Short mmCIF file of C-alpha atoms in Angstrom, two decimals:
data_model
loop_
_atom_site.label_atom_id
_atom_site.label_comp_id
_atom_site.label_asym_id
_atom_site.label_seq_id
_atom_site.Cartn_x
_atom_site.Cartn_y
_atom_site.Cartn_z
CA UNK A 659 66.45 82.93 95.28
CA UNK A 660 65.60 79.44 96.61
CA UNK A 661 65.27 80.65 99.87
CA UNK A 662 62.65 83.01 98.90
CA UNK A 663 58.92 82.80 100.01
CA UNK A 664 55.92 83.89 98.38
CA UNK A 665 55.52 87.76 99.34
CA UNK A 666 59.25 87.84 98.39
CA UNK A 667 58.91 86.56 95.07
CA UNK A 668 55.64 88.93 94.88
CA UNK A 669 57.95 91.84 95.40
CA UNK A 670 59.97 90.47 92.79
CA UNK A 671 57.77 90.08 90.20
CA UNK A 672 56.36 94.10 91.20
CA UNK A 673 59.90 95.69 91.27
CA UNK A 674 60.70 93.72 87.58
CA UNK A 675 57.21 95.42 85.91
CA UNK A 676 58.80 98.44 87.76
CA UNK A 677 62.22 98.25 86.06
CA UNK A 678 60.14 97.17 82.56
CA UNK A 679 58.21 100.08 82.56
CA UNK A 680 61.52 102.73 82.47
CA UNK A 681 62.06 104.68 79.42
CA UNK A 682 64.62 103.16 77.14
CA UNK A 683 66.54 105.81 74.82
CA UNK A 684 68.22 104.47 71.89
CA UNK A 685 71.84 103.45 72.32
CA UNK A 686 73.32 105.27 68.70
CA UNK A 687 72.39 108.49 71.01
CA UNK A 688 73.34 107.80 74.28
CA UNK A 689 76.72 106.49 73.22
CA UNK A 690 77.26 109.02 71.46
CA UNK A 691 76.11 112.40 73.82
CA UNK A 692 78.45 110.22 76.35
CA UNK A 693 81.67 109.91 74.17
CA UNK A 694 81.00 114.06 73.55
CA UNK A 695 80.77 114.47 76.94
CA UNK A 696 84.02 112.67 78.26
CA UNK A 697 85.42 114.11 74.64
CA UNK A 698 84.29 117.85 75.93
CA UNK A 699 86.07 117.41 79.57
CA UNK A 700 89.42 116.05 78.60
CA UNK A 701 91.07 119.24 78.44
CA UNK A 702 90.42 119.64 82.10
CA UNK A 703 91.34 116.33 82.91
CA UNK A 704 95.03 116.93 84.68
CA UNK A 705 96.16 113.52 83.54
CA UNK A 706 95.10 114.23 80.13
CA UNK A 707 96.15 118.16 79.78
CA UNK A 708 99.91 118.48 81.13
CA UNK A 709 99.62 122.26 81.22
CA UNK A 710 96.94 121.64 84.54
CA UNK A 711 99.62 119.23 86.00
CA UNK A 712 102.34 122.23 86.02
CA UNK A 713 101.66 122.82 89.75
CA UNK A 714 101.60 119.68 90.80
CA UNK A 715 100.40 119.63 94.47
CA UNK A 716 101.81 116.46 95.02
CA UNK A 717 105.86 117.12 94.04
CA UNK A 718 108.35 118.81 96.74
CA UNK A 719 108.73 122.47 96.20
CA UNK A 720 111.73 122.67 98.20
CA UNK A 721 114.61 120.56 99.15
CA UNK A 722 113.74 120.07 102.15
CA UNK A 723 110.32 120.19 104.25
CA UNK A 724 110.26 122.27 108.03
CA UNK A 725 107.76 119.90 110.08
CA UNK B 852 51.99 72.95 100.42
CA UNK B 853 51.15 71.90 96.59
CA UNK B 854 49.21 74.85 96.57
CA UNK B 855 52.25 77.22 97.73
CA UNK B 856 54.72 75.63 95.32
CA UNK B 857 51.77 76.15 92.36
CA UNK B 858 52.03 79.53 92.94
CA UNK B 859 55.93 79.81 94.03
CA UNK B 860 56.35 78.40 90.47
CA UNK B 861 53.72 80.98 88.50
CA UNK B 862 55.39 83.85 89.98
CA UNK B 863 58.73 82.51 89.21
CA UNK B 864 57.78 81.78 86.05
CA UNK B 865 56.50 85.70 85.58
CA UNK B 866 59.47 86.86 87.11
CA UNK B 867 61.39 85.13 84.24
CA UNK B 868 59.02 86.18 81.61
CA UNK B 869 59.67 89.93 82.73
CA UNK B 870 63.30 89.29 82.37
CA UNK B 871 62.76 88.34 78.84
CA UNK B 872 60.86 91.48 78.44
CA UNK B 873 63.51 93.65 79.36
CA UNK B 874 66.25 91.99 77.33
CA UNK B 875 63.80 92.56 74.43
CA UNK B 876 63.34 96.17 75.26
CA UNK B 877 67.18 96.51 75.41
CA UNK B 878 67.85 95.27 72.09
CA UNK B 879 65.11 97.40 70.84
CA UNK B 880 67.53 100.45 71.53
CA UNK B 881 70.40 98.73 71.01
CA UNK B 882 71.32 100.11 67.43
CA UNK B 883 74.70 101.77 68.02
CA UNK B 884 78.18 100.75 70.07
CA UNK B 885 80.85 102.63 71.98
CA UNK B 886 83.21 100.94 69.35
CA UNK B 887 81.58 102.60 66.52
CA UNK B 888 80.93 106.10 68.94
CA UNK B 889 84.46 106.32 69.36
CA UNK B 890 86.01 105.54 66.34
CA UNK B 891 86.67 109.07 65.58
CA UNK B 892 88.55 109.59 68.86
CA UNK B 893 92.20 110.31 69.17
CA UNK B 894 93.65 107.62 71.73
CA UNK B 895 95.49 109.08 74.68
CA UNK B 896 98.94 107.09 74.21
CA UNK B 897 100.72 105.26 77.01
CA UNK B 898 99.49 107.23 80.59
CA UNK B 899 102.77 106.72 82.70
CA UNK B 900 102.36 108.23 86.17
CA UNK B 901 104.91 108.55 88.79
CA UNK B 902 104.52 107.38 92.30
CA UNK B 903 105.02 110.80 94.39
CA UNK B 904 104.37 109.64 97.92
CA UNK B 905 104.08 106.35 100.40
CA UNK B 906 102.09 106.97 103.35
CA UNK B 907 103.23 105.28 105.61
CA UNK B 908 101.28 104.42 109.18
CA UNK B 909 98.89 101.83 108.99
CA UNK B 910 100.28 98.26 111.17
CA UNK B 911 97.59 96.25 108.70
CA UNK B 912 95.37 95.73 105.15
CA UNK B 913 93.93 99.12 104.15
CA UNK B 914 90.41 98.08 103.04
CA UNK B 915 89.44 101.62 102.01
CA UNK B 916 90.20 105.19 101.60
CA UNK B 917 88.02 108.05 100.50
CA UNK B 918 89.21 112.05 99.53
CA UNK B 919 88.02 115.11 101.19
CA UNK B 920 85.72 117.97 99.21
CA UNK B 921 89.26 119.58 99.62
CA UNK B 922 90.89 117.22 97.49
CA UNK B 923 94.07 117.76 99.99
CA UNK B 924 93.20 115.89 103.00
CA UNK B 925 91.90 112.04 103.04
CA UNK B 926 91.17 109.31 104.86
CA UNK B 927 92.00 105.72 104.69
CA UNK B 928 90.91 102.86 106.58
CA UNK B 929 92.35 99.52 108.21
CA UNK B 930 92.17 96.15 109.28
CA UNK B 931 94.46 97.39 112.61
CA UNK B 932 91.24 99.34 113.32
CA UNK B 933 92.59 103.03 112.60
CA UNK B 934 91.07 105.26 110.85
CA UNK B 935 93.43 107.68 109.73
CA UNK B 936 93.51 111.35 108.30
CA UNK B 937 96.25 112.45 105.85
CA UNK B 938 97.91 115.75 104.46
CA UNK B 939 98.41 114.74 101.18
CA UNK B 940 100.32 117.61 100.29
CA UNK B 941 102.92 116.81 102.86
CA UNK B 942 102.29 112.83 102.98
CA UNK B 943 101.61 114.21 107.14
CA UNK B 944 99.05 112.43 108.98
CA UNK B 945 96.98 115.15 110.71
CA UNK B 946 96.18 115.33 114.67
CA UNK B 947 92.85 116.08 114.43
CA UNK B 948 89.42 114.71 115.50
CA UNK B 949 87.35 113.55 112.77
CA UNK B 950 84.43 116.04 113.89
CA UNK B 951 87.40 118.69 112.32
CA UNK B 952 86.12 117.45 109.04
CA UNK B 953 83.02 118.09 106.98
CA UNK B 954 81.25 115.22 106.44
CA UNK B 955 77.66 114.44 104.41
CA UNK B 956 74.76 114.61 106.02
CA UNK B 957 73.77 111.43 104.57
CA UNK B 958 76.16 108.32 104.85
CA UNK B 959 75.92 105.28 102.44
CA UNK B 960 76.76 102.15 103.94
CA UNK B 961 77.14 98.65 102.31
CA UNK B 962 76.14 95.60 104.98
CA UNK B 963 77.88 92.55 104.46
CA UNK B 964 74.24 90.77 104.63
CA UNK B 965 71.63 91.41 101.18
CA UNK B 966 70.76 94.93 101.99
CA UNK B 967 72.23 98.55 102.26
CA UNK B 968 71.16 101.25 104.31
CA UNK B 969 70.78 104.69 104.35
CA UNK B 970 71.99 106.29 107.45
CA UNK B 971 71.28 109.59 109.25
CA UNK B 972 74.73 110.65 110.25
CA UNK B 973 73.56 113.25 113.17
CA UNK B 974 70.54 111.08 114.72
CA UNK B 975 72.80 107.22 114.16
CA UNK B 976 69.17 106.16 112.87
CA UNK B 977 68.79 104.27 109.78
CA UNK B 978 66.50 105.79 107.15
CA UNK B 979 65.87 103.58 104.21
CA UNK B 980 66.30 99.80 103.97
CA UNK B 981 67.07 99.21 100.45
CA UNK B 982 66.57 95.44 99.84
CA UNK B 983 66.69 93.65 96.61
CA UNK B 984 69.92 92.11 96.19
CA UNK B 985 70.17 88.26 96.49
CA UNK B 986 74.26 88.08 97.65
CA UNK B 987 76.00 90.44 99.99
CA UNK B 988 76.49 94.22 99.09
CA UNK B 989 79.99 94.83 98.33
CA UNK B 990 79.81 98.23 96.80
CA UNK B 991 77.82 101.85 96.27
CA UNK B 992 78.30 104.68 95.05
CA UNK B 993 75.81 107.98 94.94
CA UNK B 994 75.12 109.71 91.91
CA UNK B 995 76.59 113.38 91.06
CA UNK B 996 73.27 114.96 91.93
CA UNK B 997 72.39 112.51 94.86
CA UNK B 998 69.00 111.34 93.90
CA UNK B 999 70.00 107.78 93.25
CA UNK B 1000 73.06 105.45 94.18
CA UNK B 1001 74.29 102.23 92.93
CA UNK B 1002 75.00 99.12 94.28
CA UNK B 1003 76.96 95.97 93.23
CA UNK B 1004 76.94 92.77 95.02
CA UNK B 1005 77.97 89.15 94.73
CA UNK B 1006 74.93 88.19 92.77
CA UNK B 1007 77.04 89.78 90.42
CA UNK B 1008 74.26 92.49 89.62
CA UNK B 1009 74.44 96.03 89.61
CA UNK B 1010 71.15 97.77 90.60
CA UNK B 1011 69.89 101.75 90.26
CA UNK B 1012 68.19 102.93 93.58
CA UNK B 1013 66.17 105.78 94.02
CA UNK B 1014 67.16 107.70 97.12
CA UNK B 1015 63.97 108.90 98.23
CA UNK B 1016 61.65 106.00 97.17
CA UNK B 1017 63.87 103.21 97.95
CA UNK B 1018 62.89 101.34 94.65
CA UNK B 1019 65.14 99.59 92.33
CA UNK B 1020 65.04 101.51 88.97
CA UNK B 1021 67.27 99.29 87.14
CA UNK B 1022 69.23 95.78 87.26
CA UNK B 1023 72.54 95.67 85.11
CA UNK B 1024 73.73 91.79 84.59
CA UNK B 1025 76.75 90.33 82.58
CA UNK B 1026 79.14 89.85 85.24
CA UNK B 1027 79.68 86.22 86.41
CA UNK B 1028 80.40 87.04 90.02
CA UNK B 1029 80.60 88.98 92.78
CA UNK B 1030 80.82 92.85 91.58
CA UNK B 1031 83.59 94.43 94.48
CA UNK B 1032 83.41 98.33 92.90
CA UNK B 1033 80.91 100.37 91.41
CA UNK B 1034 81.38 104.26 90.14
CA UNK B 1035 79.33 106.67 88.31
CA UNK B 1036 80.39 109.01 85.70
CA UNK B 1037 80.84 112.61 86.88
CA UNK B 1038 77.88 112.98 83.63
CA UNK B 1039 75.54 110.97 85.85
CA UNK B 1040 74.42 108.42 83.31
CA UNK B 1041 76.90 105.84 82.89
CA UNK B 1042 78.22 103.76 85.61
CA UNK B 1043 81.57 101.40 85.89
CA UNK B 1044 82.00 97.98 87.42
CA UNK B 1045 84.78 95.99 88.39
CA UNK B 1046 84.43 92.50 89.29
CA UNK B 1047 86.08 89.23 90.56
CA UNK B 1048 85.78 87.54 86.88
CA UNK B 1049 88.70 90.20 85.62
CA UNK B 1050 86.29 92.41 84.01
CA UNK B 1051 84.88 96.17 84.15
CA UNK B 1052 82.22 97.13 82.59
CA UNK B 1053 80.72 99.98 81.72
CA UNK B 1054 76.28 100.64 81.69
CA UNK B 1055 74.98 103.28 79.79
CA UNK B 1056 72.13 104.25 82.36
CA UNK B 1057 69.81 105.85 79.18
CA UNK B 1058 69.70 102.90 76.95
CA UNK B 1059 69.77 101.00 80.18
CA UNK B 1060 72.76 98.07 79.24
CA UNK B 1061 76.38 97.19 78.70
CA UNK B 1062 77.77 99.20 76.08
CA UNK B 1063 81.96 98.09 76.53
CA UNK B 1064 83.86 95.72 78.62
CA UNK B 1065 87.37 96.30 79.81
CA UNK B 1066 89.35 93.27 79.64
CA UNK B 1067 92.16 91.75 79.20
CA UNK B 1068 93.12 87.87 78.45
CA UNK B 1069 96.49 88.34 80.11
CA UNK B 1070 94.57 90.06 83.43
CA UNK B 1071 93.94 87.14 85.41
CA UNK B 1072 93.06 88.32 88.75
CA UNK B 1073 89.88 90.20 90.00
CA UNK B 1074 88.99 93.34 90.21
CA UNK B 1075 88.97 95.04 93.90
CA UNK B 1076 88.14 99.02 93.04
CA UNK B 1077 87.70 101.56 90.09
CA UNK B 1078 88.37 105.05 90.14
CA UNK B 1079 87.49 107.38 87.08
CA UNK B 1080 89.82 110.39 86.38
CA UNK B 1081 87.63 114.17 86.06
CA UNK B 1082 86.55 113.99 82.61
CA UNK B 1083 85.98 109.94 82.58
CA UNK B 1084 88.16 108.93 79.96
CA UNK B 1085 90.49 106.93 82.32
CA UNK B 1086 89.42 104.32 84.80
CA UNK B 1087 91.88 103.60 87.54
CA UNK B 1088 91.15 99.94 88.13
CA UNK B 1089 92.99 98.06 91.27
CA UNK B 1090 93.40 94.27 90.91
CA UNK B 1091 94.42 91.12 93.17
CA UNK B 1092 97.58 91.12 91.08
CA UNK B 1093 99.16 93.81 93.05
CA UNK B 1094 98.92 96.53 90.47
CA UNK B 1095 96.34 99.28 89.56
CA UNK B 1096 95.79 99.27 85.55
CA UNK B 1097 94.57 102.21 83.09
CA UNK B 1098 92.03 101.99 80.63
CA UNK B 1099 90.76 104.24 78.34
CA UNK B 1100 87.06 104.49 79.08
CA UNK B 1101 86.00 105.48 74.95
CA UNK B 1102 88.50 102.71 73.19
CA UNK B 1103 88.61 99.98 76.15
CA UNK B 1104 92.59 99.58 76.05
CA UNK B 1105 95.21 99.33 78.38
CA UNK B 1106 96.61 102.27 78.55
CA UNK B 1107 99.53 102.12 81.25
CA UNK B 1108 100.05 100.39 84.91
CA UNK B 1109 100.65 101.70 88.27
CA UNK B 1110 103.04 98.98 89.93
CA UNK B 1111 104.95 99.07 93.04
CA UNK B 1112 102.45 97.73 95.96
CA UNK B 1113 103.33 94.55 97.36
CA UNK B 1114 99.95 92.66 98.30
CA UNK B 1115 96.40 93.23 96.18
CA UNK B 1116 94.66 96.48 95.57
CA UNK B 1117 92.04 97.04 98.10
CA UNK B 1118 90.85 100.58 97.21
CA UNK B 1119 91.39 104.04 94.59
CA UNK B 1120 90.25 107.62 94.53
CA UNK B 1121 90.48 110.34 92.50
CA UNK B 1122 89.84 113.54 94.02
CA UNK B 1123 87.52 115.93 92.78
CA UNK B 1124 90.25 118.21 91.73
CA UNK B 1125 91.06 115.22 89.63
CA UNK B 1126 95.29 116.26 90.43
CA UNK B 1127 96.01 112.75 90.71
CA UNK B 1128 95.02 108.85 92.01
CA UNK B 1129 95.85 107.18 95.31
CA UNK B 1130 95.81 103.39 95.60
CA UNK B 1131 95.37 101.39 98.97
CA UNK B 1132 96.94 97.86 99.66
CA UNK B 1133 96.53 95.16 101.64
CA UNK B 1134 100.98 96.16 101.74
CA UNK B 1135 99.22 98.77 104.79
CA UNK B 1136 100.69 101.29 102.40
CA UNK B 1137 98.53 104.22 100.48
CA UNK B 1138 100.26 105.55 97.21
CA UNK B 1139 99.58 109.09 95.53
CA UNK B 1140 100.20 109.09 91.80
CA UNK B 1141 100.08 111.71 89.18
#
């Protein structure tokens, strides 16, 4: 920031009364609408649910592969 | 010239005020905690993964790799200067042009100078400057609906962008240096960090702030990339220390280790079918896990 000039630091000071301005929801809801959220999508999470990880895409059907 | 530095000094004096203000306003709505939200939640045990494939093909570091819409096909990149596309089905790499593949119409870049762009892919033309960041760019990421992206940089700040405007919405701080990976939730209003002072955090967008920090005082080398896993509730975090570690997003534990790369990290992805995680190394060597 030291090798700022004025208009810079003019920007600067407009972008911060930009960011101050935002709406600011109270934490003891957001946290908590978030943890239901990730809560809600576990069970199709394939790393979470081993029933989706039954056809694994990624594991050899076969012995061996024709190329 | 006394005159200039008068004024340099008021406005850096306001910017600091402002700063102040928005701490304040943060710990106005700061009056619950991820520890306490997720309390109630059952922990996920030990997440132990097997290694399913090494590609193979790169002669140098792999500094990046990103999946396909298909969640099958993907495509890494390296310091030999390849860029190449994979089968990931059948660990092939594909003979194909890369015009065979659909890409976004709009491209993300980060510039190894203070800014990112926004490029046109078709026209080559840059759209948006976005400039606000004090240290090089090292990572972005677009939001699930694409109206904003986020960056992370080596002024160890994480800032909200709006697409279309080209403003800064938000500035998330905490890290003490350079932030190399940035993610967003697939919900849109939480983002992840990983950084080169061991740490991840995570930034509830909303209440606009840090609400948990991964780390660990045995992890004592920097983070390089983060992937999250569908529903969010692992983070897929690739260090200098060779290996990729879980966390569990809600409680902010370890929750297992993928080890078997023999040089740093560089990059992870989840693909949107969220089957699995590959991990790039500096080893020239991409492994699929699941």
């Amino acid at each position: 920031m030291e090798e700022w000039d004025i208009p810079q630091m003019k920007r600067e000071v407009e972008s911060l009364q930009y960011q101050l301005a935002i709406n600011r929801e109270k934490s003891s809801i957001t946290v908590t609408e978030l943890v239901k959220w990730i809560e809600g999508c576990v069970c199709e999470d394939p790393f979470l649910n081993p029933e989706l990880m039954r056809a694994n895409p990624w594991v050899e059907k076969g012995k061996c592969v024709i190329l | 010239m006394a005159a200039e530095k008068a004024e340099m000094d008021a406005l850096k004096k306001e910017c600091d005020g402002l700063r102040a203000q928005i701490e304040a306003a943060r710990k106005a709505v700061n009056d619950g905690s991820m520890t306490a939200a997720a309390s109630g939640v059952a922990s996920v045990g030990r997440v132990q993964l097997k290694l399913r494939k090494t590609l193979k093909g790169h002669l140098a570091k792999i500094y990046a790799m990103h999946w396909s819409a298909d969640s099958r096909q993907m495509v890494s990149a390296s310091q030999d200067g390849k860029l190449l596309i994979w089968d990931c089905f059948t660990g092939n790499k594909l003979i194909r042009t890369p015009s065979g593949l659909k890409t976004p119409d709009l491209c993300l870049c980060p510039l190894p100078v203070i800014v990112s762009c926004l490029w046109d892919l078709e026209t080559g033309k840059q759209k948006v400057i976005f400039t606000n960041h004090i240290g090089d760019c090292m990572s972005l990421a677009l939001s699930p609906d694409m109206s904003t992206f986020i960056s992370g940089a080596c002024d160890s700040l994480a800032k909200l962008w709006d697409v279309r405007e080209g403003s800064c919405k938000q500035t998330f701080s905490g890290h003490t240096s350079d932030i190399n990976a940035i993610s967003f939730f697939q919900s849109g209003n939480a983002i992840i960090t990983g950084s080169d002072d061991c740490q991840c955090k995570m930034y509830d967008l909303r209440a606009d702030q840090e609400v948990i920090c991964y780390q660990d005082s045995s992890l004592n080398a920097g983070v390089t990339s983060l992937a999250v896993s569908s529903s969010g509730r692992l983070i897929f975090a690739g260090y200098d220390d060779f290996n990729c570690h879980i966390w569990d997003s809600l409680k902010g534990e370890k929750v297992g280790v993928l080890s078997g790369h023999d040089n740093r990290v560089s990059c992870t992805g989840v693909p949107d079918d969220g089957m699995g995680v590959c991990t790039g190394s500096w080893d020239s060597f991409l492994k699929l896990w699941n």
